[in-house]
């Protein structure tokens, strides 16, 4: 009986997605549609950090791009899964493809097969670790009075976004109560317990980003909600390829809804969603764009990462012909 209920729930979600009625955020009356394509003719500057990583592994952006394209062409089951998950979350699957291609072109190099990611996920399952900074667990740190206003936030995305902002305003690079806090991001301070790399798995998702969309994933896909109290579960979800695709879809859905709430429909521009997948903080960025736009309504602009996705869009759509 339970299995049958889950089947009908999944079917309902697919129908809602296909009709465009699955939307977590409400649109404004003055919403404008962001047109497809890049706003600039030439690619914006690629950060030096990306160039350093690429040189360190004696490769090029072109070679890395070809590797992730080759992997996606080989992995027919993965493409099928991408299309299925995209339908449930009410997004074009090209958004998921764009995120994967951007990450593996400018951040990490694609491995030989998806199976490798399953093996890596298992390697983290038995480790004992916590999200700490200077010996303080993040779940204890956010109980400080500076974070009190964040408790009024509705949903995990708004909650953790608020905490991220409070860290930047009150702690980053400052000395508070005799403790010197380094000039690093909230994510860097608390959510890299092993090494400097902050993202993991096929989708290169950070633990903080996973926490931001966990309630959406719970609502739509039925996964257990993630918390900092169980970091092993967070790593399982972001490193398992099947689950990783679900989180990518949720991250894209969340970004689309965050911009829709500020009057921008970005659902038809994969370069914009890829940019947001790369830089994060969609609520803050959408609000800043809305404020800066005023009545003129400036459009969001792709960064180097999103620009590539839009530039290669025809080639990327061909990948979706695979699978079933």
mmCIF file of C-alpha atoms in Angstrom:
data_model
loop_
_atom_site.group_PDB
_atom_site.id
_atom_site.type_symbol
_atom_site.label_atom_id
_atom_site.label_comp_id
_atom_site.label_asym_id
_atom_site.label_seq_id
_atom_site.Cartn_x
_atom_site.Cartn_y
_atom_site.Cartn_z
ATOM 1 C CA UNK A 1 0.000 0.000 0.000
ATOM 2 C CA UNK A 2 2.809 2.397 0.903
ATOM 3 C CA UNK A 3 4.639 1.579 -2.329
ATOM 4 C CA UNK A 4 1.453 2.293 -4.285
ATOM 5 C CA UNK A 5 1.022 5.636 -2.504
ATOM 6 C CA UNK A 6 4.600 6.603 -3.334
ATOM 7 C CA UNK A 7 3.998 5.675 -6.976
ATOM 8 C CA UNK A 8 0.934 7.920 -7.247
ATOM 9 C CA UNK A 9 2.762 10.748 -5.442
ATOM 10 C CA UNK A 10 5.634 10.524 -7.925
ATOM 11 C CA UNK A 11 3.162 10.426 -10.815
ATOM 12 C CA UNK A 12 1.391 13.511 -9.471
ATOM 13 C CA UNK A 13 4.672 15.398 -9.164
ATOM 14 C CA UNK A 14 5.589 14.557 -12.750
ATOM 15 C CA UNK A 15 2.215 15.840 -13.958
ATOM 16 C CA UNK A 16 2.577 19.040 -11.954
ATOM 17 C CA UNK A 17 6.093 19.556 -13.281
ATOM 18 C CA UNK A 18 5.075 18.973 -16.891
ATOM 19 C CA UNK A 19 2.273 21.500 -16.600
ATOM 20 C CA UNK A 20 4.487 24.063 -14.945
ATOM 21 C CA UNK A 21 2.489 24.076 -11.714
ATOM 22 C CA UNK A 22 5.267 22.772 -9.477
ATOM 23 C CA UNK A 23 6.814 25.942 -8.116
ATOM 24 C CA UNK A 24 8.073 26.453 -4.602
ATOM 25 C CA UNK A 25 8.159 30.247 -4.789
ATOM 26 C CA UNK A 26 5.470 32.668 -5.883
ATOM 27 C CA UNK A 27 6.071 34.912 -8.874
ATOM 28 C CA UNK A 28 5.656 38.679 -8.694
ATOM 29 C CA UNK A 29 3.047 40.381 -10.837
ATOM 30 C CA UNK A 30 5.781 42.289 -12.678
ATOM 31 C CA UNK A 31 7.985 39.281 -13.445
ATOM 32 C CA UNK A 32 10.050 39.616 -16.612
ATOM 33 C CA UNK A 33 11.342 36.653 -18.610
ATOM 34 C CA UNK A 34 15.120 36.556 -18.929
ATOM 35 C CA UNK A 35 15.770 35.701 -22.599
ATOM 36 C CA UNK A 36 18.010 32.793 -23.616
ATOM 37 C CA UNK A 37 21.599 33.316 -24.690
ATOM 38 C CA UNK A 38 24.539 35.260 -23.307
ATOM 39 C CA UNK A 39 24.427 38.958 -22.526
ATOM 40 C CA UNK A 40 28.045 39.416 -23.671
ATOM 41 C CA UNK A 41 29.728 38.395 -26.927
ATOM 42 C CA UNK A 42 32.918 37.252 -25.230
ATOM 43 C CA UNK A 43 33.455 35.014 -22.229
ATOM 44 C CA UNK A 44 34.002 36.823 -18.909
ATOM 45 C CA UNK A 45 37.376 36.376 -17.219
ATOM 46 C CA UNK A 46 38.014 32.949 -15.712
ATOM 47 C CA UNK A 47 39.249 33.182 -12.090
ATOM 48 C CA UNK A 48 42.901 32.501 -11.486
ATOM 49 C CA UNK A 49 42.074 29.740 -8.999
ATOM 50 C CA UNK A 50 40.473 27.720 -11.787
ATOM 51 C CA UNK A 51 43.492 28.231 -14.015
ATOM 52 C CA UNK A 52 45.849 27.132 -11.231
ATOM 53 C CA UNK A 53 43.873 23.913 -10.637
ATOM 54 C CA UNK A 54 43.845 23.161 -14.333
ATOM 55 C CA UNK A 55 47.603 23.697 -14.735
ATOM 56 C CA UNK A 56 48.321 21.631 -11.622
ATOM 57 C CA UNK A 57 46.855 18.570 -13.334
ATOM 58 C CA UNK A 58 48.611 19.311 -16.627
ATOM 59 C CA UNK A 59 45.407 19.684 -18.585
ATOM 60 C CA UNK A 60 43.313 22.353 -20.307
ATOM 61 C CA UNK A 61 39.733 23.568 -20.121
ATOM 62 C CA UNK A 62 39.125 22.073 -23.549
ATOM 63 C CA UNK A 63 40.346 18.643 -22.434
ATOM 64 C CA UNK A 64 38.258 18.768 -19.269
ATOM 65 C CA UNK A 65 35.186 19.795 -21.247
ATOM 66 C CA UNK A 66 35.655 16.885 -23.636
ATOM 67 C CA UNK A 67 36.040 14.438 -20.714
ATOM 68 C CA UNK A 68 32.747 15.361 -19.076
ATOM 69 C CA UNK A 69 30.994 15.310 -22.458
ATOM 70 C CA UNK A 70 32.422 11.837 -23.113
ATOM 71 C CA UNK A 71 31.299 10.610 -19.689
ATOM 72 C CA UNK A 72 27.758 11.876 -20.228
ATOM 73 C CA UNK A 73 27.636 10.248 -23.664
ATOM 74 C CA UNK A 74 28.682 6.892 -22.153
ATOM 75 C CA UNK A 75 26.390 6.974 -19.133
ATOM 76 C CA UNK A 76 22.975 6.365 -20.705
ATOM 77 C CA UNK A 77 21.383 5.447 -17.360
ATOM 78 C CA UNK A 78 22.626 8.703 -15.879
ATOM 79 C CA UNK A 79 21.007 10.720 -18.671
ATOM 80 C CA UNK A 80 17.741 8.846 -18.133
ATOM 81 C CA UNK A 81 17.942 9.609 -14.409
ATOM 82 C CA UNK A 82 18.647 13.290 -15.114
ATOM 83 C CA UNK A 83 15.552 13.580 -17.294
ATOM 84 C CA UNK A 84 13.366 11.795 -14.753
ATOM 85 C CA UNK A 85 14.544 13.939 -11.837
ATOM 86 C CA UNK A 86 14.258 17.158 -13.854
ATOM 87 C CA UNK A 87 10.632 16.320 -14.642
ATOM 88 C CA UNK A 88 9.808 15.819 -10.972
ATOM 89 C CA UNK A 89 11.393 19.169 -10.035
ATOM 90 C CA UNK A 90 9.736 20.988 -12.915
ATOM 91 C CA UNK A 91 12.908 22.098 -14.669
ATOM 92 C CA UNK A 92 14.433 21.589 -18.105
ATOM 93 C CA UNK A 93 17.067 18.791 -17.763
ATOM 94 C CA UNK A 94 19.537 21.013 -19.623
ATOM 95 C CA UNK A 95 19.982 22.916 -16.348
ATOM 96 C CA UNK A 96 21.394 19.768 -14.704
ATOM 97 C CA UNK A 97 23.617 19.049 -17.706
ATOM 98 C CA UNK A 98 24.902 22.621 -17.582
ATOM 99 C CA UNK A 99 25.818 22.354 -13.900
ATOM 100 C CA UNK A 100 27.725 19.112 -14.476
ATOM 101 C CA UNK A 101 29.589 20.439 -17.510
ATOM 102 C CA UNK A 102 30.512 23.700 -15.804
ATOM 103 C CA UNK A 103 31.842 21.994 -12.681
ATOM 104 C CA UNK A 104 33.936 19.480 -14.583
ATOM 105 C CA UNK A 105 35.289 22.021 -17.031
ATOM 106 C CA UNK A 106 36.426 24.642 -14.536
ATOM 107 C CA UNK A 107 36.723 22.897 -11.181
ATOM 108 C CA UNK A 108 37.373 19.166 -11.215
ATOM 109 C CA UNK A 109 38.142 16.742 -14.040
ATOM 110 C CA UNK A 110 35.571 14.055 -14.786
ATOM 111 C CA UNK A 111 36.509 10.527 -13.754
ATOM 112 C CA UNK A 112 36.298 7.537 -16.040
ATOM 113 C CA UNK A 113 32.854 6.368 -14.972
ATOM 114 C CA UNK A 114 30.025 7.163 -12.600
ATOM 115 C CA UNK A 115 30.850 3.958 -10.697
ATOM 116 C CA UNK A 116 33.956 5.684 -9.328
ATOM 117 C CA UNK A 117 31.739 8.138 -7.448
ATOM 118 C CA UNK A 118 29.882 5.280 -5.736
ATOM 119 C CA UNK A 119 33.215 3.952 -4.476
ATOM 120 C CA UNK A 120 34.226 7.375 -3.181
ATOM 121 C CA UNK A 121 30.893 7.756 -1.409
ATOM 122 C CA UNK A 122 31.450 4.509 0.479
ATOM 123 C CA UNK A 123 34.894 5.680 1.614
ATOM 124 C CA UNK A 124 33.312 8.497 3.634
ATOM 125 C CA UNK A 125 30.470 6.495 5.174
ATOM 126 C CA UNK A 126 32.428 5.176 8.142
ATOM 127 C CA UNK A 127 34.474 8.252 9.006
ATOM 128 C CA UNK A 128 34.010 10.067 12.304
ATOM 129 C CA UNK A 129 34.002 13.831 11.813
ATOM 130 C CA UNK A 130 32.033 16.987 12.552
ATOM 131 C CA UNK A 131 31.604 20.450 11.074
ATOM 132 C CA UNK A 132 33.723 22.597 13.391
ATOM 133 C CA UNK A 133 35.668 25.845 13.445
ATOM 134 C CA UNK A 134 38.208 26.489 16.181
ATOM 135 C CA UNK A 135 36.785 23.527 18.053
ATOM 136 C CA UNK A 136 33.162 24.740 17.999
ATOM 137 C CA UNK A 137 30.510 22.768 16.134
ATOM 138 C CA UNK A 138 28.477 24.794 13.646
ATOM 139 C CA UNK A 139 25.181 23.749 15.263
ATOM 140 C CA UNK A 140 26.445 25.255 18.532
ATOM 141 C CA UNK A 141 27.983 28.338 16.919
ATOM 142 C CA UNK A 142 24.704 29.405 15.273
ATOM 143 C CA UNK A 143 23.059 29.528 18.715
ATOM 144 C CA UNK A 144 24.988 32.735 19.388
ATOM 145 C CA UNK A 145 22.767 35.836 19.769
ATOM 146 C CA UNK A 146 24.034 37.306 16.493
ATOM 147 C CA UNK A 147 22.077 34.587 14.666
ATOM 148 C CA UNK A 148 18.813 34.997 16.599
ATOM 149 C CA UNK A 149 16.960 36.795 13.796
ATOM 150 C CA UNK A 150 17.667 33.900 11.409
ATOM 151 C CA UNK A 151 15.348 31.641 13.382
ATOM 152 C CA UNK A 152 12.423 33.535 11.854
ATOM 153 C CA UNK A 153 13.457 32.410 8.370
ATOM 154 C CA UNK A 154 11.043 30.156 6.507
ATOM 155 C CA UNK A 155 12.758 27.090 5.107
ATOM 156 C CA UNK A 156 16.309 25.802 5.189
ATOM 157 C CA UNK A 157 17.451 27.849 2.198
ATOM 158 C CA UNK A 158 16.518 31.136 3.866
ATOM 159 C CA UNK A 159 17.796 29.945 7.252
ATOM 160 C CA UNK A 160 21.288 28.977 6.134
ATOM 161 C CA UNK A 161 21.496 31.955 3.780
ATOM 162 C CA UNK A 162 20.782 34.198 6.758
ATOM 163 C CA UNK A 163 23.446 32.466 8.831
ATOM 164 C CA UNK A 164 25.906 32.861 5.984
ATOM 165 C CA UNK A 165 25.180 36.596 5.887
ATOM 166 C CA UNK A 166 25.511 36.965 9.681
ATOM 167 C CA UNK A 167 28.900 35.252 9.570
ATOM 168 C CA UNK A 168 30.089 37.686 6.902
ATOM 169 C CA UNK A 169 28.782 40.757 8.718
ATOM 170 C CA UNK A 170 29.764 39.911 12.300
ATOM 171 C CA UNK A 171 32.598 37.379 12.271
ATOM 172 C CA UNK A 172 34.513 37.120 9.014
ATOM 173 C CA UNK A 173 37.948 38.735 9.461
ATOM 174 C CA UNK A 174 36.949 40.214 12.828
ATOM 175 C CA UNK A 175 37.860 39.661 16.482
ATOM 176 C CA UNK A 176 34.790 38.927 18.605
ATOM 177 C CA UNK A 177 34.948 38.278 22.357
ATOM 178 C CA UNK A 178 38.697 37.888 22.090
ATOM 179 C CA UNK A 179 38.554 35.307 19.303
ATOM 180 C CA UNK A 180 40.068 36.189 15.919
ATOM 181 C CA UNK A 181 38.014 34.870 13.025
ATOM 182 C CA UNK A 182 39.838 34.354 9.762
ATOM 183 C CA UNK A 183 38.730 36.226 6.600
ATOM 184 C CA UNK A 184 37.083 33.181 5.057
ATOM 185 C CA UNK A 185 33.547 32.301 4.066
ATOM 186 C CA UNK A 186 31.096 30.543 6.355
ATOM 187 C CA UNK A 187 31.385 27.505 4.122
ATOM 188 C CA UNK A 188 35.187 27.475 4.276
ATOM 189 C CA UNK A 189 35.228 27.929 8.044
ATOM 190 C CA UNK A 190 32.822 25.158 9.022
ATOM 191 C CA UNK A 191 32.178 22.865 6.095
ATOM 192 C CA UNK A 192 35.536 21.521 4.932
ATOM 193 C CA UNK A 193 36.515 19.044 7.652
ATOM 194 C CA UNK A 194 39.070 17.142 5.570
ATOM 195 C CA UNK A 195 40.932 19.489 3.241
ATOM 196 C CA UNK A 196 40.678 22.753 1.344
ATOM 197 C CA UNK A 197 38.324 21.332 -1.294
ATOM 198 C CA UNK A 198 34.787 22.339 -0.399
ATOM 199 C CA UNK A 199 32.690 20.360 -2.875
ATOM 200 C CA UNK A 200 32.177 16.673 -3.483
ATOM 201 C CA UNK A 201 30.786 14.036 -5.811
ATOM 202 C CA UNK A 202 29.466 14.152 -9.341
ATOM 203 C CA UNK A 203 27.693 17.452 -8.717
ATOM 204 C CA UNK A 204 30.538 18.979 -6.684
ATOM 205 C CA UNK A 205 28.031 20.009 -4.021
ATOM 206 C CA UNK A 206 29.142 21.565 -0.754
ATOM 207 C CA UNK A 207 27.670 20.327 2.557
ATOM 208 C CA UNK A 208 26.298 23.825 3.199
ATOM 209 C CA UNK A 209 24.446 23.883 -0.123
ATOM 210 C CA UNK A 210 22.999 20.445 0.609
ATOM 211 C CA UNK A 211 21.687 21.746 3.943
ATOM 212 C CA UNK A 212 20.081 24.706 2.171
ATOM 213 C CA UNK A 213 17.906 22.507 -0.054
ATOM 214 C CA UNK A 214 17.343 19.521 2.226
ATOM 215 C CA UNK A 215 13.756 20.466 3.073
ATOM 216 C CA UNK A 216 12.932 20.823 -0.634
ATOM 217 C CA UNK A 217 14.500 17.424 -1.355
ATOM 218 C CA UNK A 218 12.583 15.951 1.576
ATOM 219 C CA UNK A 219 9.308 17.417 0.313
ATOM 220 C CA UNK A 220 9.712 16.408 -3.324
ATOM 221 C CA UNK A 221 11.855 13.255 -3.225
ATOM 222 C CA UNK A 222 11.184 11.968 0.280
ATOM 223 C CA UNK A 223 14.826 11.851 1.410
ATOM 224 C CA UNK A 224 15.459 12.244 5.131
ATOM 225 C CA UNK A 225 16.281 15.815 6.114
ATOM 226 C CA UNK A 226 19.977 16.504 6.573
ATOM 227 C CA UNK A 227 21.420 18.158 9.681
ATOM 228 C CA UNK A 228 24.946 19.044 10.832
ATOM 229 C CA UNK A 229 24.452 16.452 13.590
ATOM 230 C CA UNK A 230 24.850 13.705 10.993
ATOM 231 C CA UNK A 231 27.586 14.824 8.582
ATOM 232 C CA UNK A 232 28.017 11.288 7.239
ATOM 233 C CA UNK A 233 24.487 11.432 5.804
ATOM 234 C CA UNK A 234 25.305 14.739 4.094
ATOM 235 C CA UNK A 235 28.366 13.242 2.412
ATOM 236 C CA UNK A 236 26.389 10.153 1.414
ATOM 237 C CA UNK A 237 23.789 12.287 -0.347
ATOM 238 C CA UNK A 238 26.180 14.620 -2.167
ATOM 239 C CA UNK A 239 28.595 11.857 -3.196
ATOM 240 C CA UNK A 240 26.144 9.167 -4.288
ATOM 241 C CA UNK A 241 25.622 9.921 -8.023
ATOM 242 C CA UNK A 242 21.896 9.093 -7.991
ATOM 243 C CA UNK A 243 21.215 11.319 -4.990
ATOM 244 C CA UNK A 244 23.593 13.990 -6.256
ATOM 245 C CA UNK A 245 21.447 14.501 -9.360
ATOM 246 C CA UNK A 246 18.422 15.071 -7.110
ATOM 247 C CA UNK A 247 20.292 17.744 -5.154
ATOM 248 C CA UNK A 248 21.452 19.450 -8.355
ATOM 249 C CA UNK A 249 17.827 19.631 -9.490
ATOM 250 C CA UNK A 250 16.777 21.037 -6.112
ATOM 251 C CA UNK A 251 19.550 23.659 -6.185
ATOM 252 C CA UNK A 252 18.462 24.779 -9.657
ATOM 253 C CA UNK A 253 14.770 24.779 -8.669
ATOM 254 C CA UNK A 254 15.574 26.829 -5.573
ATOM 255 C CA UNK A 255 17.562 29.377 -7.600
ATOM 256 C CA UNK A 256 14.770 29.714 -10.167
ATOM 257 C CA UNK A 257 12.213 30.291 -7.414
ATOM 258 C CA UNK A 258 14.446 32.745 -5.560
ATOM 259 C CA UNK A 259 14.726 34.882 -8.701
ATOM 260 C CA UNK A 260 11.029 34.500 -9.482
ATOM 261 C CA UNK A 261 10.213 35.962 -6.076
ATOM 262 C CA UNK A 262 12.179 39.057 -7.105
ATOM 263 C CA UNK A 263 10.514 39.317 -10.516
ATOM 264 C CA UNK A 264 12.946 37.458 -12.793
ATOM 265 C CA UNK A 265 12.051 34.277 -14.667
ATOM 266 C CA UNK A 266 15.421 32.612 -15.349
ATOM 267 C CA UNK A 267 13.994 29.166 -16.145
ATOM 268 C CA UNK A 268 14.737 29.554 -19.863
ATOM 269 C CA UNK A 269 18.401 30.520 -19.499
ATOM 270 C CA UNK A 270 20.673 27.615 -18.450
ATOM 271 C CA UNK A 271 23.658 29.961 -18.394
ATOM 272 C CA UNK A 272 22.106 31.956 -15.563
ATOM 273 C CA UNK A 273 21.186 28.887 -13.510
ATOM 274 C CA UNK A 274 24.676 27.484 -14.116
ATOM 275 C CA UNK A 275 26.177 30.765 -12.926
ATOM 276 C CA UNK A 276 24.114 30.579 -9.736
ATOM 277 C CA UNK A 277 25.052 26.936 -9.258
ATOM 278 C CA UNK A 278 28.664 28.110 -9.396
ATOM 279 C CA UNK A 279 28.459 31.180 -7.139
ATOM 280 C CA UNK A 280 25.565 30.279 -4.798
ATOM 281 C CA UNK A 281 23.503 32.658 -2.618
ATOM 282 C CA UNK A 282 20.598 33.054 -5.099
ATOM 283 C CA UNK A 283 18.350 34.903 -2.634
ATOM 284 C CA UNK A 284 20.911 37.525 -1.823
ATOM 285 C CA UNK A 285 21.887 37.987 -5.460
ATOM 286 C CA UNK A 286 18.291 38.169 -6.668
ATOM 287 C CA UNK A 287 17.415 40.770 -4.036
ATOM 288 C CA UNK A 288 20.507 42.830 -4.874
ATOM 289 C CA UNK A 289 19.691 42.702 -8.589
ATOM 290 C CA UNK A 290 16.123 43.788 -7.934
ATOM 291 C CA UNK A 291 17.287 46.691 -5.761
ATOM 292 C CA UNK A 292 19.951 47.781 -8.242
ATOM 293 C CA UNK A 293 17.558 47.507 -11.170
ATOM 294 C CA UNK A 294 14.821 49.751 -9.896
ATOM 295 C CA UNK A 295 12.316 50.443 -12.653
ATOM 296 C CA UNK A 296 14.950 49.848 -15.347
ATOM 297 C CA UNK A 297 15.007 46.115 -14.464
ATOM 298 C CA UNK A 298 18.542 45.063 -15.319
ATOM 299 C CA UNK A 299 18.890 41.461 -16.433
ATOM 300 C CA UNK A 300 21.117 38.942 -14.642
ATOM 301 C CA UNK A 301 24.415 38.309 -16.414
ATOM 302 C CA UNK A 302 26.253 35.020 -16.904
ATOM 303 C CA UNK A 303 29.725 34.571 -15.448
ATOM 304 C CA UNK A 304 32.481 32.656 -17.267
ATOM 305 C CA UNK A 305 30.964 29.332 -16.164
ATOM 306 C CA UNK A 306 27.413 30.086 -17.269
ATOM 307 C CA UNK A 307 28.653 31.746 -20.447
ATOM 308 C CA UNK A 308 30.228 28.443 -21.550
ATOM 309 C CA UNK A 309 26.963 26.590 -20.926
ATOM 310 C CA UNK A 310 25.000 28.988 -23.120
ATOM 311 C CA UNK A 311 27.729 29.004 -25.756
ATOM 312 C CA UNK A 312 27.712 25.182 -25.963
ATOM 313 C CA UNK A 313 23.963 24.802 -25.545
ATOM 314 C CA UNK A 314 23.289 23.070 -28.865
ATOM 315 C CA UNK A 315 25.974 20.478 -28.163
ATOM 316 C CA UNK A 316 24.734 19.947 -24.613
ATOM 317 C CA UNK A 317 21.142 19.377 -25.728
ATOM 318 C CA UNK A 318 22.324 16.564 -27.980
ATOM 319 C CA UNK A 319 23.385 14.692 -24.827
ATOM 320 C CA UNK A 320 19.756 14.513 -23.743
ATOM 321 C CA UNK A 321 18.998 12.398 -26.805
ATOM 322 C CA UNK A 322 20.753 9.587 -24.930
ATOM 323 C CA UNK A 323 19.092 7.556 -22.209
ATOM 324 C CA UNK A 324 15.473 6.558 -22.574
#
